[in-house]
mmCIF file of C-alpha atoms in Angstrom:
data_model
loop_
_atom_site.group_PDB
_atom_site.id
_atom_site.type_symbol
_atom_site.label_atom_id
_atom_site.label_comp_id
_atom_site.label_asym_id
_atom_site.label_seq_id
_atom_site.Cartn_x
_atom_site.Cartn_y
_atom_site.Cartn_z
ATOM 1 C CA MET J 1434 -11.236 -7.204 -12.093
ATOM 2 C CA LYS J 1435 -8.955 -8.094 -9.176
ATOM 3 C CA ILE J 1436 -6.616 -5.321 -7.946
ATOM 4 C CA ALA J 1437 -4.059 -5.993 -5.266
ATOM 5 C CA THR J 1438 -1.339 -4.155 -3.328
ATOM 6 C CA PHE J 1439 1.770 -5.877 -1.882
ATOM 7 C CA ASN J 1440 4.705 -4.356 -0.038
ATOM 8 C CA ILE J 1441 7.195 -6.885 -1.321
ATOM 9 C CA ASN J 1442 10.102 -5.684 0.874
ATOM 10 C CA GLY J 1443 12.776 -6.358 -1.747
ATOM 11 C CA VAL J 1444 11.518 -7.360 -5.207
ATOM 12 C CA ASN J 1445 14.590 -9.283 -6.136
ATOM 13 C CA LYS J 1446 15.170 -10.931 -2.774
ATOM 14 C CA ARG J 1447 11.576 -12.173 -2.765
ATOM 15 C CA LEU J 1448 11.034 -12.604 -6.467
ATOM 16 C CA GLU J 1449 10.241 -16.339 -6.141
ATOM 17 C CA ASN J 1450 7.609 -15.472 -3.535
ATOM 18 C CA LEU J 1451 6.113 -12.781 -5.815
ATOM 19 C CA LEU J 1452 5.954 -15.030 -8.812
ATOM 20 C CA ALA J 1453 4.375 -17.869 -6.909
ATOM 21 C CA TRP J 1454 1.674 -15.514 -5.535
ATOM 22 C CA LEU J 1455 1.016 -14.037 -8.998
ATOM 23 C CA ALA J 1456 0.513 -17.597 -10.377
ATOM 24 C CA THR J 1457 -1.842 -18.573 -7.517
ATOM 25 C CA ALA J 1458 -3.804 -15.383 -6.877
ATOM 26 C CA ALA J 1459 -3.900 -14.227 -10.584
ATOM 27 C CA PRO J 1460 -4.578 -10.509 -9.814
ATOM 28 C CA ASP J 1461 -5.295 -8.348 -12.881
ATOM 29 C CA ILE J 1462 -3.458 -5.314 -11.424
ATOM 30 C CA VAL J 1463 -0.753 -5.206 -8.680
ATOM 31 C CA CYS J 1464 0.685 -2.239 -6.838
ATOM 32 C CA LEU J 1465 4.123 -3.097 -5.429
ATOM 33 C CA GLN J 1466 6.006 -1.138 -2.784
ATOM 34 C CA GLU J 1467 9.441 -1.189 -1.185
ATOM 35 C CA LEU J 1468 11.204 -2.531 -4.279
ATOM 36 C CA LYS J 1469 14.637 -1.827 -2.799
ATOM 37 C CA ALA J 1470 16.099 -1.929 -6.336
ATOM 38 C CA THR J 1471 17.205 0.656 -8.897
ATOM 39 C CA ASP J 1472 15.341 1.020 -12.203
ATOM 40 C CA GLY J 1473 17.931 -1.149 -13.905
ATOM 41 C CA GLN J 1474 17.685 -3.882 -11.250
ATOM 42 C CA PHE J 1475 13.882 -4.356 -11.560
ATOM 43 C CA PRO J 1476 13.195 -7.898 -12.752
ATOM 44 C CA LYS J 1477 11.258 -6.902 -15.853
ATOM 45 C CA GLY J 1478 11.993 -10.147 -17.771
ATOM 46 C CA ALA J 1479 10.710 -12.449 -15.032
ATOM 47 C CA ILE J 1480 7.567 -10.423 -14.484
ATOM 48 C CA GLU J 1481 6.890 -10.281 -18.277
ATOM 49 C CA ALA J 1482 7.372 -14.083 -18.383
ATOM 50 C CA ALA J 1483 4.695 -14.416 -15.725
ATOM 51 C CA GLY J 1484 2.329 -12.515 -18.074
ATOM 52 C CA TYR J 1485 2.495 -8.977 -16.667
ATOM 53 C CA GLY J 1486 3.395 -5.670 -18.156
ATOM 54 C CA ALA J 1487 5.029 -3.334 -15.641
ATOM 55 C CA VAL J 1488 5.980 0.208 -14.926
ATOM 56 C CA TRP J 1489 8.158 1.189 -11.963
ATOM 57 C CA ARG J 1490 10.276 3.815 -10.273
ATOM 58 C CA GLY J 1491 13.139 2.266 -8.347
ATOM 59 C CA GLN J 1492 15.601 3.515 -5.792
ATOM 60 C CA ALA J 1493 18.832 1.960 -4.511
ATOM 61 C CA ALA J 1494 18.500 0.134 -1.196
ATOM 62 C CA TRP J 1495 15.238 1.713 -0.187
ATOM 63 C CA ASN J 1496 11.729 2.649 -1.371
ATOM 64 C CA GLY J 1497 10.604 2.013 -4.970
ATOM 65 C CA VAL J 1498 7.100 1.505 -6.317
ATOM 66 C CA ALA J 1499 5.645 -0.384 -9.336
ATOM 67 C CA ILE J 1500 2.390 -1.235 -11.079
ATOM 68 C CA LEU J 1501 1.901 -4.584 -12.815
ATOM 69 C CA ALA J 1502 -0.967 -5.430 -15.258
ATOM 70 C CA ARG J 1503 -1.878 -8.941 -16.482
ATOM 71 C CA ASP J 1504 -1.764 -9.219 -20.259
ATOM 72 C CA SER J 1505 -1.533 -5.365 -20.544
ATOM 73 C CA GLU J 1506 0.909 -2.541 -20.464
ATOM 74 C CA PRO J 1507 0.238 0.259 -17.890
ATOM 75 C CA VAL J 1508 0.456 3.774 -19.244
ATOM 76 C CA ILE J 1509 2.380 5.999 -16.878
ATOM 77 C CA THR J 1510 0.706 9.276 -15.955
ATOM 78 C CA ARG J 1511 2.981 10.297 -13.025
ATOM 79 C CA VAL J 1512 6.203 9.020 -11.339
ATOM 80 C CA GLU J 1513 6.203 11.321 -8.357
ATOM 81 C CA LEU J 1514 3.894 13.037 -5.952
ATOM 82 C CA PRO J 1515 3.484 16.722 -6.829
ATOM 83 C CA GLY J 1516 4.225 19.560 -4.391
ATOM 84 C CA ASP J 1517 7.910 19.247 -3.535
ATOM 85 C CA PRO J 1518 10.435 19.231 -6.398
ATOM 86 C CA SER J 1519 13.284 18.576 -3.927
ATOM 87 C CA ASP J 1520 11.747 15.245 -2.848
ATOM 88 C CA THR J 1521 13.858 12.532 -4.482
ATOM 89 C CA GLN J 1522 12.383 9.486 -2.672
ATOM 90 C CA SER J 1523 10.640 7.029 -4.919
ATOM 91 C CA ARG J 1524 7.246 6.620 -3.235
ATOM 92 C CA TYR J 1525 4.550 7.174 -5.790
ATOM 93 C CA ILE J 1526 3.710 6.086 -9.317
ATOM 94 C CA GLU J 1527 0.475 6.390 -11.233
ATOM 95 C CA ALA J 1528 -0.675 4.725 -14.432
ATOM 96 C CA ALA J 1529 -3.778 4.039 -16.504
ATOM 97 C CA VAL J 1530 -4.789 0.362 -16.807
ATOM 98 C CA ASN J 1531 -7.871 -0.824 -18.632
ATOM 99 C CA GLY J 1532 -9.808 2.368 -18.045
ATOM 100 C CA ILE J 1533 -8.859 2.853 -14.351
ATOM 101 C CA LEU J 1534 -6.260 5.275 -12.946
ATOM 102 C CA ILE J 1535 -4.080 3.317 -10.577
ATOM 103 C CA ALA J 1536 -1.753 4.721 -7.993
ATOM 104 C CA SER J 1537 0.833 2.686 -6.085
ATOM 105 C CA LEU J 1538 2.070 4.514 -3.027
ATOM 106 C CA TYR J 1539 4.588 3.951 -0.271
ATOM 107 C CA ALA J 1540 4.135 6.522 2.455
ATOM 108 C CA PRO J 1541 7.058 7.411 4.769
ATOM 109 C CA ASN J 1542 7.431 5.507 8.003
ATOM 110 C CA GLY J 1543 8.110 8.621 10.012
ATOM 111 C CA ASN J 1544 10.144 7.113 12.884
ATOM 112 C CA PRO J 1545 11.603 8.238 15.104
ATOM 113 C CA GLN J 1546 9.087 10.814 16.175
ATOM 114 C CA PRO J 1547 9.087 13.624 16.864
ATOM 115 C CA GLY J 1548 11.784 14.708 14.446
ATOM 116 C CA PRO J 1549 12.538 15.409 10.770
ATOM 117 C CA LYS J 1550 11.387 12.025 9.635
ATOM 118 C CA PHE J 1551 8.014 12.491 11.203
ATOM 119 C CA ASP J 1552 7.730 16.008 9.759
ATOM 120 C CA TYR J 1553 8.536 14.558 6.341
ATOM 121 C CA LYS J 1554 5.825 11.893 6.884
ATOM 122 C CA LEU J 1555 3.128 14.432 7.684
ATOM 123 C CA ALA J 1556 4.154 16.743 4.821
ATOM 124 C CA TRP J 1557 4.135 13.810 2.385
ATOM 125 C CA HIS J 1558 0.649 12.770 3.449
ATOM 126 C CA ALA J 1559 -0.529 16.389 3.144
ATOM 127 C CA ARG J 1560 0.804 16.439 -0.492
ATOM 128 C CA LEU J 1561 -0.987 13.149 -1.151
ATOM 129 C CA ASN J 1562 -4.215 14.625 0.104
ATOM 130 C CA LEU J 1563 -3.907 17.621 -2.102
ATOM 131 C CA HIS J 1564 -3.262 15.464 -5.229
ATOM 132 C CA ALA J 1565 -5.973 12.978 -4.290
ATOM 133 C CA ALA J 1566 -8.513 15.707 -3.978
ATOM 134 C CA GLU J 1567 -7.727 16.810 -7.552
ATOM 135 C CA LEU J 1568 -8.045 13.202 -8.771
ATOM 136 C CA PHE J 1569 -11.328 12.740 -6.922
ATOM 137 C CA GLU J 1570 -12.796 15.904 -8.387
ATOM 138 C CA THR J 1571 -12.181 14.619 -11.860
ATOM 139 C CA GLY J 1572 -14.878 11.987 -11.373
ATOM 140 C CA LEU J 1573 -12.633 9.305 -12.979
ATOM 141 C CA PRO J 1574 -12.378 5.708 -11.663
ATOM 142 C CA VAL J 1575 -9.278 5.949 -9.400
ATOM 143 C CA VAL J 1576 -7.583 3.526 -7.086
ATOM 144 C CA LEU J 1577 -5.102 4.657 -4.406
ATOM 145 C CA ALA J 1578 -3.392 1.499 -3.216
ATOM 146 C CA GLY J 1579 -0.348 0.843 -1.115
ATOM 147 C CA ASP J 1580 1.426 0.890 2.196
ATOM 148 C CA TYR J 1581 0.144 4.090 3.868
ATOM 149 C CA ASN J 1582 2.218 3.467 7.047
ATOM 150 C CA VAL J 1583 -0.760 4.531 9.113
ATOM 151 C CA VAL J 1584 -2.776 2.346 11.510
ATOM 152 C CA PRO J 1585 -6.283 3.915 11.049
ATOM 153 C CA GLU J 1586 -7.729 3.113 14.439
ATOM 154 C CA PRO J 1587 -7.023 1.168 17.631
ATOM 155 C CA ARG J 1588 -8.677 -2.100 16.356
ATOM 156 C CA ASP J 1589 -6.243 -2.113 13.422
ATOM 157 C CA ILE J 1590 -3.341 -3.070 15.786
ATOM 158 C CA TYR J 1591 -2.918 -5.973 18.203
ATOM 159 C CA PRO J 1592 -3.268 -5.123 21.940
ATOM 160 C CA THR J 1593 0.051 -3.550 22.947
ATOM 161 C CA ARG J 1594 1.704 -0.496 24.484
ATOM 162 C CA SER J 1595 4.966 -1.045 22.517
ATOM 163 C CA TYR J 1596 3.770 1.115 19.586
ATOM 164 C CA ASP J 1597 2.514 4.036 21.750
ATOM 165 C CA ASP J 1598 5.416 6.328 20.620
ATOM 166 C CA ASN J 1599 5.495 4.931 17.049
ATOM 167 C CA ALA J 1600 4.768 7.313 14.115
ATOM 168 C CA LEU J 1601 2.273 4.786 12.647
ATOM 169 C CA VAL J 1602 -0.302 5.305 15.389
ATOM 170 C CA GLN J 1603 0.136 9.012 16.297
ATOM 171 C CA PRO J 1604 -2.985 11.265 16.154
ATOM 172 C CA GLU J 1605 -1.379 13.474 13.545
ATOM 173 C CA SER J 1606 -0.758 10.449 11.235
ATOM 174 C CA ARG J 1607 -4.331 9.171 11.677
ATOM 175 C CA ALA J 1608 -5.651 12.634 11.094
ATOM 176 C CA GLU J 1609 -3.963 12.885 7.696
ATOM 177 C CA LEU J 1610 -5.429 9.604 6.598
ATOM 178 C CA GLN J 1611 -8.881 10.639 7.864
ATOM 179 C CA ARG J 1612 -8.596 13.860 5.891
ATOM 180 C CA LEU J 1613 -8.100 11.752 2.777
ATOM 181 C CA LEU J 1614 -11.120 9.578 3.565
ATOM 182 C CA ASP J 1615 -13.179 12.625 4.239
ATOM 183 C CA GLN J 1616 -12.771 13.684 0.622
ATOM 184 C CA GLY J 1617 -14.990 10.672 -0.224
ATOM 185 C CA TRP J 1618 -12.495 7.891 -0.804
ATOM 186 C CA LEU J 1619 -13.718 4.508 0.270
ATOM 187 C CA ASP J 1620 -11.600 2.231 2.387
ATOM 188 C CA ALA J 1621 -12.431 -0.966 0.450
ATOM 189 C CA LEU J 1622 -11.235 -3.503 3.026
ATOM 190 C CA ARG J 1623 -13.113 -1.856 5.904
ATOM 191 C CA LYS J 1624 -16.240 -1.612 3.713
ATOM 192 C CA VAL J 1625 -16.259 -5.348 3.100
ATOM 193 C CA TYR J 1626 -15.261 -6.213 6.731
ATOM 194 C CA PRO J 1627 -16.861 -3.403 8.810
ATOM 195 C CA GLU J 1628 -16.390 -5.111 12.217
ATOM 196 C CA GLU J 1629 -13.475 -7.519 11.954
ATOM 197 C CA GLN J 1630 -9.944 -6.890 13.291
ATOM 198 C CA LEU J 1631 -7.736 -6.967 10.149
ATOM 199 C CA PHE J 1632 -3.910 -7.069 9.907
ATOM 200 C CA THR J 1633 -1.709 -6.727 6.801
ATOM 201 C CA PHE J 1634 1.775 -6.435 8.445
ATOM 202 C CA TRP J 1635 3.593 -8.514 11.047
ATOM 203 C CA ASP J 1636 7.074 -7.379 12.200
ATOM 204 C CA TYR J 1637 9.829 -9.930 11.915
ATOM 205 C CA ARG J 1638 10.864 -9.323 15.532
ATOM 206 C CA ARG J 1639 9.484 -10.846 18.772
ATOM 207 C CA ASN J 1640 7.545 -13.633 17.057
ATOM 208 C CA ARG J 1641 4.867 -11.203 15.961
ATOM 209 C CA TRP J 1642 3.684 -13.413 13.027
ATOM 210 C CA GLN J 1643 3.528 -16.437 15.186
ATOM 211 C CA ARG J 1644 1.570 -14.528 17.823
ATOM 212 C CA ASP J 1645 -0.606 -12.774 15.213
ATOM 213 C CA ALA J 1646 0.575 -9.476 16.572
ATOM 214 C CA GLY J 1647 -0.156 -7.468 13.513
ATOM 215 C CA LEU J 1648 -1.091 -4.046 12.152
ATOM 216 C CA ARG J 1649 -3.252 -2.812 9.235
ATOM 217 C CA LEU J 1650 -1.011 -0.579 7.190
ATOM 218 C CA ASP J 1651 -1.906 -1.506 3.583
ATOM 219 C CA HIS J 1652 -5.093 0.088 2.198
ATOM 220 C CA VAL J 1653 -6.991 0.180 -1.102
ATOM 221 C CA LEU J 1654 -9.018 3.405 -1.515
ATOM 222 C CA LEU J 1655 -11.619 3.843 -4.225
ATOM 223 C CA SER J 1656 -13.036 6.924 -5.836
ATOM 224 C CA ARG J 1657 -16.826 7.420 -5.988
ATOM 225 C CA LYS J 1658 -17.146 5.979 -9.467
ATOM 226 C CA LEU J 1659 -15.681 2.583 -8.261
ATOM 227 C CA THR J 1660 -17.507 2.202 -4.941
ATOM 228 C CA ARG J 1661 -20.602 0.760 -6.638
ATOM 229 C CA ARG J 1662 -18.431 -1.814 -8.431
ATOM 230 C CA LEU J 1663 -16.767 -3.172 -5.224
ATOM 231 C CA ASN J 1664 -17.850 -6.797 -4.641
ATOM 232 C CA GLY J 1665 -15.051 -8.333 -2.674
ATOM 233 C CA ALA J 1666 -11.859 -7.842 -0.694
ATOM 234 C CA GLY J 1667 -9.347 -9.877 1.225
ATOM 235 C CA ILE J 1668 -5.926 -10.357 2.749
ATOM 236 C CA ASP J 1669 -3.723 -13.251 1.571
ATOM 237 C CA ARG J 1670 -2.412 -13.904 5.050
ATOM 238 C CA GLU J 1671 -0.896 -17.233 4.161
ATOM 239 C CA VAL J 1672 1.705 -15.463 1.995
ATOM 240 C CA ARG J 1673 3.273 -13.918 5.155
ATOM 241 C CA GLY J 1674 3.855 -17.371 6.631
ATOM 242 C CA LEU J 1675 5.898 -18.701 3.801
ATOM 243 C CA GLY J 1676 9.709 -18.980 3.811
ATOM 244 C CA ASN J 1677 11.567 -15.773 2.897
ATOM 245 C CA ALA J 1678 8.298 -13.861 3.160
ATOM 246 C CA SER J 1679 7.845 -10.105 3.187
ATOM 247 C CA ASP J 1680 6.606 -8.740 6.527
ATOM 248 C CA HIS J 1681 3.423 -7.595 4.642
ATOM 249 C CA ALA J 1682 0.710 -9.756 3.158
ATOM 250 C CA PRO J 1683 -1.015 -8.903 -0.151
ATOM 251 C CA VAL J 1684 -4.360 -7.028 0.057
ATOM 252 C CA TRP J 1685 -6.810 -7.298 -2.797
ATOM 253 C CA ILE J 1686 -10.262 -6.221 -3.963
ATOM 254 C CA THR J 1687 -12.450 -7.281 -6.780
ATOM 255 C CA LEU J 1688 -14.642 -4.980 -8.906
ATOM 256 C CA ARG J 1689 -17.660 -5.867 -11.012
ATOM 257 C CA ASP J 1690 -17.365 -5.191 -14.748
#
């Protein structure tokens, strides 16, 4: 089974890119983030024509998450992160697919910091950690995949001082992600590539793609029941270099049957 996460940065604007990648990479399950489309604007027909069932939670102009399943229909279990009924941002969706519980998440960016956006970011991550702990304790096979908007450690960002004040690299942000990992979740990409410098995001500005000035923001975390099944992972970097590309590249893992 091949499971991928892809911050598409506008599902309709980059639909041709998405469909081409689906045809080439053939993932079994895909977590999408940053749809930038309302529920009614989601391109359900085109994705179904490509062979994928889908569930999604959209939002006008910003945010939005989805889960796609090849030759299958995901069964929604949750469309929002618990813990704050007043939070209306579309950043989390959860569904059962072929015996695995899949979560697609799009964590807040948190900039500028300090300030209310950074406070919201930390509170959101704390809510994620609480929910993830409950999922982990069930013992079920669970995947938490998406754009976490956290650079886990210094080697996950190109050499620079320009991000020193950015919310993505702050100690508080990294601490929230580490608390999640400390529950027992496995960072699949880092497990497969324990020493390499890995990037999944390259900003459009200042020729960062051309200079390979990237960050690792997109992560696939596995519950204990799935760690023994992990047998591969990768980043489809070439997708970032295509015309009209998202500023993120797809990240994928493979699991043994």
